[in-house]
Amino acid sequence: YYSGAKSTSTTATSKWGGWDPMYRGKFDSAIREFQNVYYATAQREANAASTVIDQDSGASNEQQFIIMGSVKPMNSVKLDGRYAWFRAAQKITTASGTRSKDLGSELDLTLTYDYTEDVSFGLLAGWFFPGKYWISGQDDIATDIVGTVKVAF
């Protein structure tokens, strides 16, 4: 649960309180928690040019429900899976009216291959499926694919 102060308007001077995304410590999803923090959305009505974290940010006014698990089919290969559903903790009212609390869901899969004790390779694939909150034309599925190499000394 990410609480945050309510904003009385959606103007460029609106302030949304809540988590500071730079110092949160951990992230539970690959895409949603970075929306309007690092990935800007066009959902911001009156403050589209603002850098202020606002009503559709993944850092405030949000509840997360997460199911996760992993399988290790071979000694050096591991597959982690995570399915998350996001909803607004409090209703969001904008200039166009009150929006649905359904923010969407996300599926993240991570494949890790331990080449040696000191070297591993990873591949993360994430998909964010927008919920009813997002307006038509701004509700495309977001995709993120990230490859990693880890070397320990």
mmCIF file of C-alpha atoms in Angstrom:
data_model
loop_
_atom_site.group_PDB
_atom_site.id
_atom_site.type_symbol
_atom_site.label_atom_id
_atom_site.label_comp_id
_atom_site.label_asym_id
_atom_site.label_seq_id
_atom_site.Cartn_x
_atom_site.Cartn_y
_atom_site.Cartn_z
ATOM 1 C CA TYR A 1 0.000 0.000 0.000
ATOM 2 C CA TYR A 2 1.471 3.330 -1.082
ATOM 3 C CA SER A 3 -0.345 6.138 0.666
ATOM 4 C CA GLY A 4 -0.092 9.733 -0.345
ATOM 5 C CA ALA A 5 -1.632 13.133 0.263
ATOM 6 C CA LYS A 6 -4.714 13.952 -1.760
ATOM 7 C CA SER A 7 -4.464 16.668 -4.346
ATOM 8 C CA THR A 8 -7.410 19.009 -4.726
ATOM 9 C CA SER A 9 -6.706 19.713 -8.393
ATOM 10 C CA THR A 10 -4.710 18.485 -11.363
ATOM 11 C CA THR A 11 -3.015 21.753 -12.252
ATOM 12 C CA ALA A 12 0.699 22.137 -12.838
ATOM 13 C CA THR A 13 1.131 23.445 -9.284
ATOM 14 C CA SER A 14 -0.567 20.404 -7.682
ATOM 15 C CA LYS A 15 1.574 18.492 -5.187
ATOM 16 C CA TRP A 16 1.189 14.781 -4.558
ATOM 17 C CA GLY A 17 2.803 13.455 -1.402
ATOM 18 C CA GLY A 18 3.943 9.888 -0.939
ATOM 19 C CA TRP A 19 6.977 7.730 -1.482
ATOM 20 C CA ASP A 20 10.172 9.265 -2.814
ATOM 21 C CA PRO A 21 10.918 6.896 -5.712
ATOM 22 C CA MET A 22 14.653 7.590 -5.533
ATOM 23 C CA TYR A 23 14.996 6.125 -2.027
ATOM 24 C CA ARG A 24 12.334 3.417 -1.775
ATOM 25 C CA GLY A 25 14.686 0.493 -1.331
ATOM 26 C CA LYS A 26 12.939 -2.131 -3.474
ATOM 27 C CA PHE A 27 10.638 -2.320 -6.454
ATOM 28 C CA ASP A 28 7.996 -4.996 -6.880
ATOM 29 C CA SER A 29 7.405 -4.603 -10.623
ATOM 30 C CA ALA A 30 9.414 -3.813 -13.729
ATOM 31 C CA ILE A 31 7.072 -1.242 -15.302
ATOM 32 C CA ARG A 32 4.141 0.031 -13.202
ATOM 33 C CA GLU A 33 6.122 1.461 -10.305
ATOM 34 C CA PHE A 34 8.136 3.599 -12.718
ATOM 35 C CA GLN A 35 5.188 5.160 -14.575
ATOM 36 C CA ASN A 36 5.331 8.953 -14.370
ATOM 37 C CA VAL A 37 8.590 8.608 -12.473
ATOM 38 C CA TYR A 38 10.853 7.510 -15.331
ATOM 39 C CA TYR A 39 8.275 6.510 -17.973
ATOM 40 C CA ALA A 40 5.962 9.456 -18.664
ATOM 41 C CA THR A 41 2.355 8.728 -19.612
ATOM 42 C CA ALA A 42 0.057 10.984 -21.591
ATOM 43 C CA GLN A 43 -2.675 10.508 -18.977
ATOM 44 C CA ARG A 44 -1.784 13.699 -17.118
ATOM 45 C CA GLU A 45 -4.531 16.054 -18.192
ATOM 46 C CA ALA A 46 -3.658 19.625 -17.251
ATOM 47 C CA ASN A 47 -0.077 19.005 -16.185
ATOM 48 C CA ALA A 48 1.297 16.913 -19.039
ATOM 49 C CA ALA A 49 4.482 19.014 -19.210
ATOM 50 C CA SER A 50 5.061 18.879 -15.443
ATOM 51 C CA THR A 51 7.670 16.656 -13.841
ATOM 52 C CA VAL A 52 5.693 16.508 -10.581
ATOM 53 C CA ILE A 53 4.672 12.974 -9.560
ATOM 54 C CA ASP A 54 0.906 13.001 -9.827
ATOM 55 C CA GLN A 55 -2.324 11.025 -9.745
ATOM 56 C CA ASP A 56 -1.345 8.201 -12.107
ATOM 57 C CA SER A 57 2.148 7.700 -10.743
ATOM 58 C CA GLY A 58 3.240 4.278 -9.546
ATOM 59 C CA ALA A 59 4.646 5.885 -6.380
ATOM 60 C CA SER A 60 1.515 7.090 -4.557
ATOM 61 C CA ASN A 61 -2.166 6.256 -3.920
ATOM 62 C CA GLU A 62 -1.800 2.620 -4.887
ATOM 63 C CA GLN A 63 -2.503 -0.861 -3.594
ATOM 64 C CA GLN A 64 -0.595 -3.820 -5.014
ATOM 65 C CA PHE A 65 -1.630 -7.459 -4.961
ATOM 66 C CA ILE A 66 1.241 -9.726 -6.017
ATOM 67 C CA ILE A 67 1.590 -13.466 -6.641
ATOM 68 C CA MET A 68 5.105 -14.749 -7.266
ATOM 69 C CA GLY A 69 6.921 -18.020 -7.639
ATOM 70 C CA SER A 70 9.958 -19.660 -9.169
ATOM 71 C CA VAL A 71 11.063 -22.947 -10.687
ATOM 72 C CA LYS A 72 14.558 -24.302 -11.116
ATOM 73 C CA PRO A 73 14.415 -26.909 -13.912
ATOM 74 C CA MET A 74 18.208 -27.337 -13.910
ATOM 75 C CA ASN A 75 20.898 -26.618 -11.343
ATOM 76 C CA SER A 76 22.134 -23.538 -13.241
ATOM 77 C CA VAL A 77 18.789 -22.206 -14.617
ATOM 78 C CA LYS A 78 16.045 -20.439 -12.659
ATOM 79 C CA LEU A 79 12.754 -18.933 -13.860
ATOM 80 C CA ASP A 80 11.033 -16.375 -11.628
ATOM 81 C CA GLY A 81 7.487 -15.242 -12.321
ATOM 82 C CA ARG A 82 5.431 -12.440 -10.825
ATOM 83 C CA TYR A 83 1.844 -11.360 -11.503
ATOM 84 C CA ALA A 84 0.677 -8.098 -9.940
ATOM 85 C CA TRP A 85 -2.654 -6.261 -9.933
ATOM 86 C CA PHE A 86 -2.733 -2.541 -9.131
ATOM 87 C CA ARG A 87 -5.622 -0.393 -7.950
ATOM 88 C CA ALA A 88 -5.928 3.150 -6.680
ATOM 89 C CA ALA A 89 -6.332 3.323 -2.912
ATOM 90 C CA GLN A 90 -8.614 6.369 -3.178
ATOM 91 C CA LYS A 91 -10.764 7.464 -6.102
ATOM 92 C CA ILE A 92 -9.154 9.821 -8.573
ATOM 93 C CA THR A 93 -11.205 12.730 -9.838
ATOM 94 C CA THR A 94 -9.913 14.710 -12.804
ATOM 95 C CA ALA A 95 -11.321 17.445 -15.017
ATOM 96 C CA SER A 96 -13.073 14.770 -17.100
ATOM 97 C CA GLY A 97 -14.681 13.081 -14.070
ATOM 98 C CA THR A 98 -14.022 10.249 -11.631
ATOM 99 C CA ARG A 99 -11.894 7.414 -12.980
ATOM 100 C CA SER A 100 -12.002 3.700 -12.242
ATOM 101 C CA LYS A 101 -9.694 2.497 -9.465
ATOM 102 C CA ASP A 102 -8.492 -0.370 -11.699
ATOM 103 C CA LEU A 103 -4.971 0.723 -12.719
ATOM 104 C CA GLY A 104 -4.038 -2.538 -14.414
ATOM 105 C CA SER A 105 -1.944 -5.659 -14.012
ATOM 106 C CA GLU A 106 1.578 -6.746 -14.831
ATOM 107 C CA LEU A 107 3.374 -9.967 -15.654
ATOM 108 C CA ASP A 108 7.154 -10.135 -15.133
ATOM 109 C CA LEU A 109 9.307 -13.157 -16.009
ATOM 110 C CA THR A 110 13.020 -13.418 -15.198
ATOM 111 C CA LEU A 111 15.291 -16.144 -16.523
ATOM 112 C CA THR A 112 18.682 -16.506 -14.807
ATOM 113 C CA TYR A 113 21.529 -18.703 -16.031
ATOM 114 C CA ASP A 114 24.473 -19.270 -13.678
ATOM 115 C CA TYR A 115 27.373 -19.790 -16.092
ATOM 116 C CA THR A 116 29.892 -20.233 -13.253
ATOM 117 C CA GLU A 117 29.943 -19.435 -9.551
ATOM 118 C CA ASP A 118 31.012 -15.877 -10.375
ATOM 119 C CA VAL A 119 29.202 -15.150 -13.669
ATOM 120 C CA SER A 120 25.474 -15.171 -14.380
ATOM 121 C CA PHE A 121 23.252 -13.955 -17.194
ATOM 122 C CA GLY A 122 19.702 -12.719 -16.806
ATOM 123 C CA LEU A 123 16.776 -11.841 -19.041
ATOM 124 C CA LEU A 124 13.741 -9.941 -17.741
ATOM 125 C CA ALA A 125 10.530 -9.589 -19.765
ATOM 126 C CA GLY A 126 7.688 -7.486 -18.376
ATOM 127 C CA TRP A 127 4.216 -6.610 -19.675
ATOM 128 C CA PHE A 128 1.888 -3.999 -18.158
ATOM 129 C CA PHE A 129 -1.782 -4.402 -19.092
ATOM 130 C CA PRO A 130 -3.619 -1.104 -18.461
ATOM 131 C CA GLY A 131 -6.853 -1.236 -16.482
ATOM 132 C CA LYS A 132 -10.085 0.724 -16.821
ATOM 133 C CA TYR A 133 -8.481 3.844 -15.314
ATOM 134 C CA TRP A 134 -6.613 4.680 -18.530
ATOM 135 C CA ILE A 135 -8.460 6.595 -21.261
ATOM 136 C CA SER A 136 -8.905 5.182 -24.757
ATOM 137 C CA GLY A 137 -5.852 5.831 -26.881
ATOM 138 C CA GLN A 138 -3.601 5.755 -23.785
ATOM 139 C CA ASP A 139 -4.225 2.128 -22.892
ATOM 140 C CA ASP A 140 -1.666 0.214 -24.962
ATOM 141 C CA ILE A 141 0.224 -2.670 -23.394
ATOM 142 C CA ALA A 142 3.683 -1.603 -22.193
ATOM 143 C CA THR A 143 6.599 -3.994 -22.678
ATOM 144 C CA ASP A 144 10.069 -4.027 -21.126
ATOM 145 C CA ILE A 145 12.908 -6.431 -21.958
ATOM 146 C CA VAL A 146 16.205 -6.178 -20.067
ATOM 147 C CA GLY A 147 19.325 -8.325 -20.315
ATOM 148 C CA THR A 148 21.898 -8.441 -17.518
ATOM 149 C CA VAL A 149 25.360 -9.840 -16.821
ATOM 150 C CA LYS A 150 26.575 -10.208 -13.258
ATOM 151 C CA VAL A 151 30.232 -10.765 -12.406
ATOM 152 C CA ALA A 152 31.304 -11.277 -8.794
ATOM 153 C CA PHE A 153 34.914 -10.787 -7.702
#
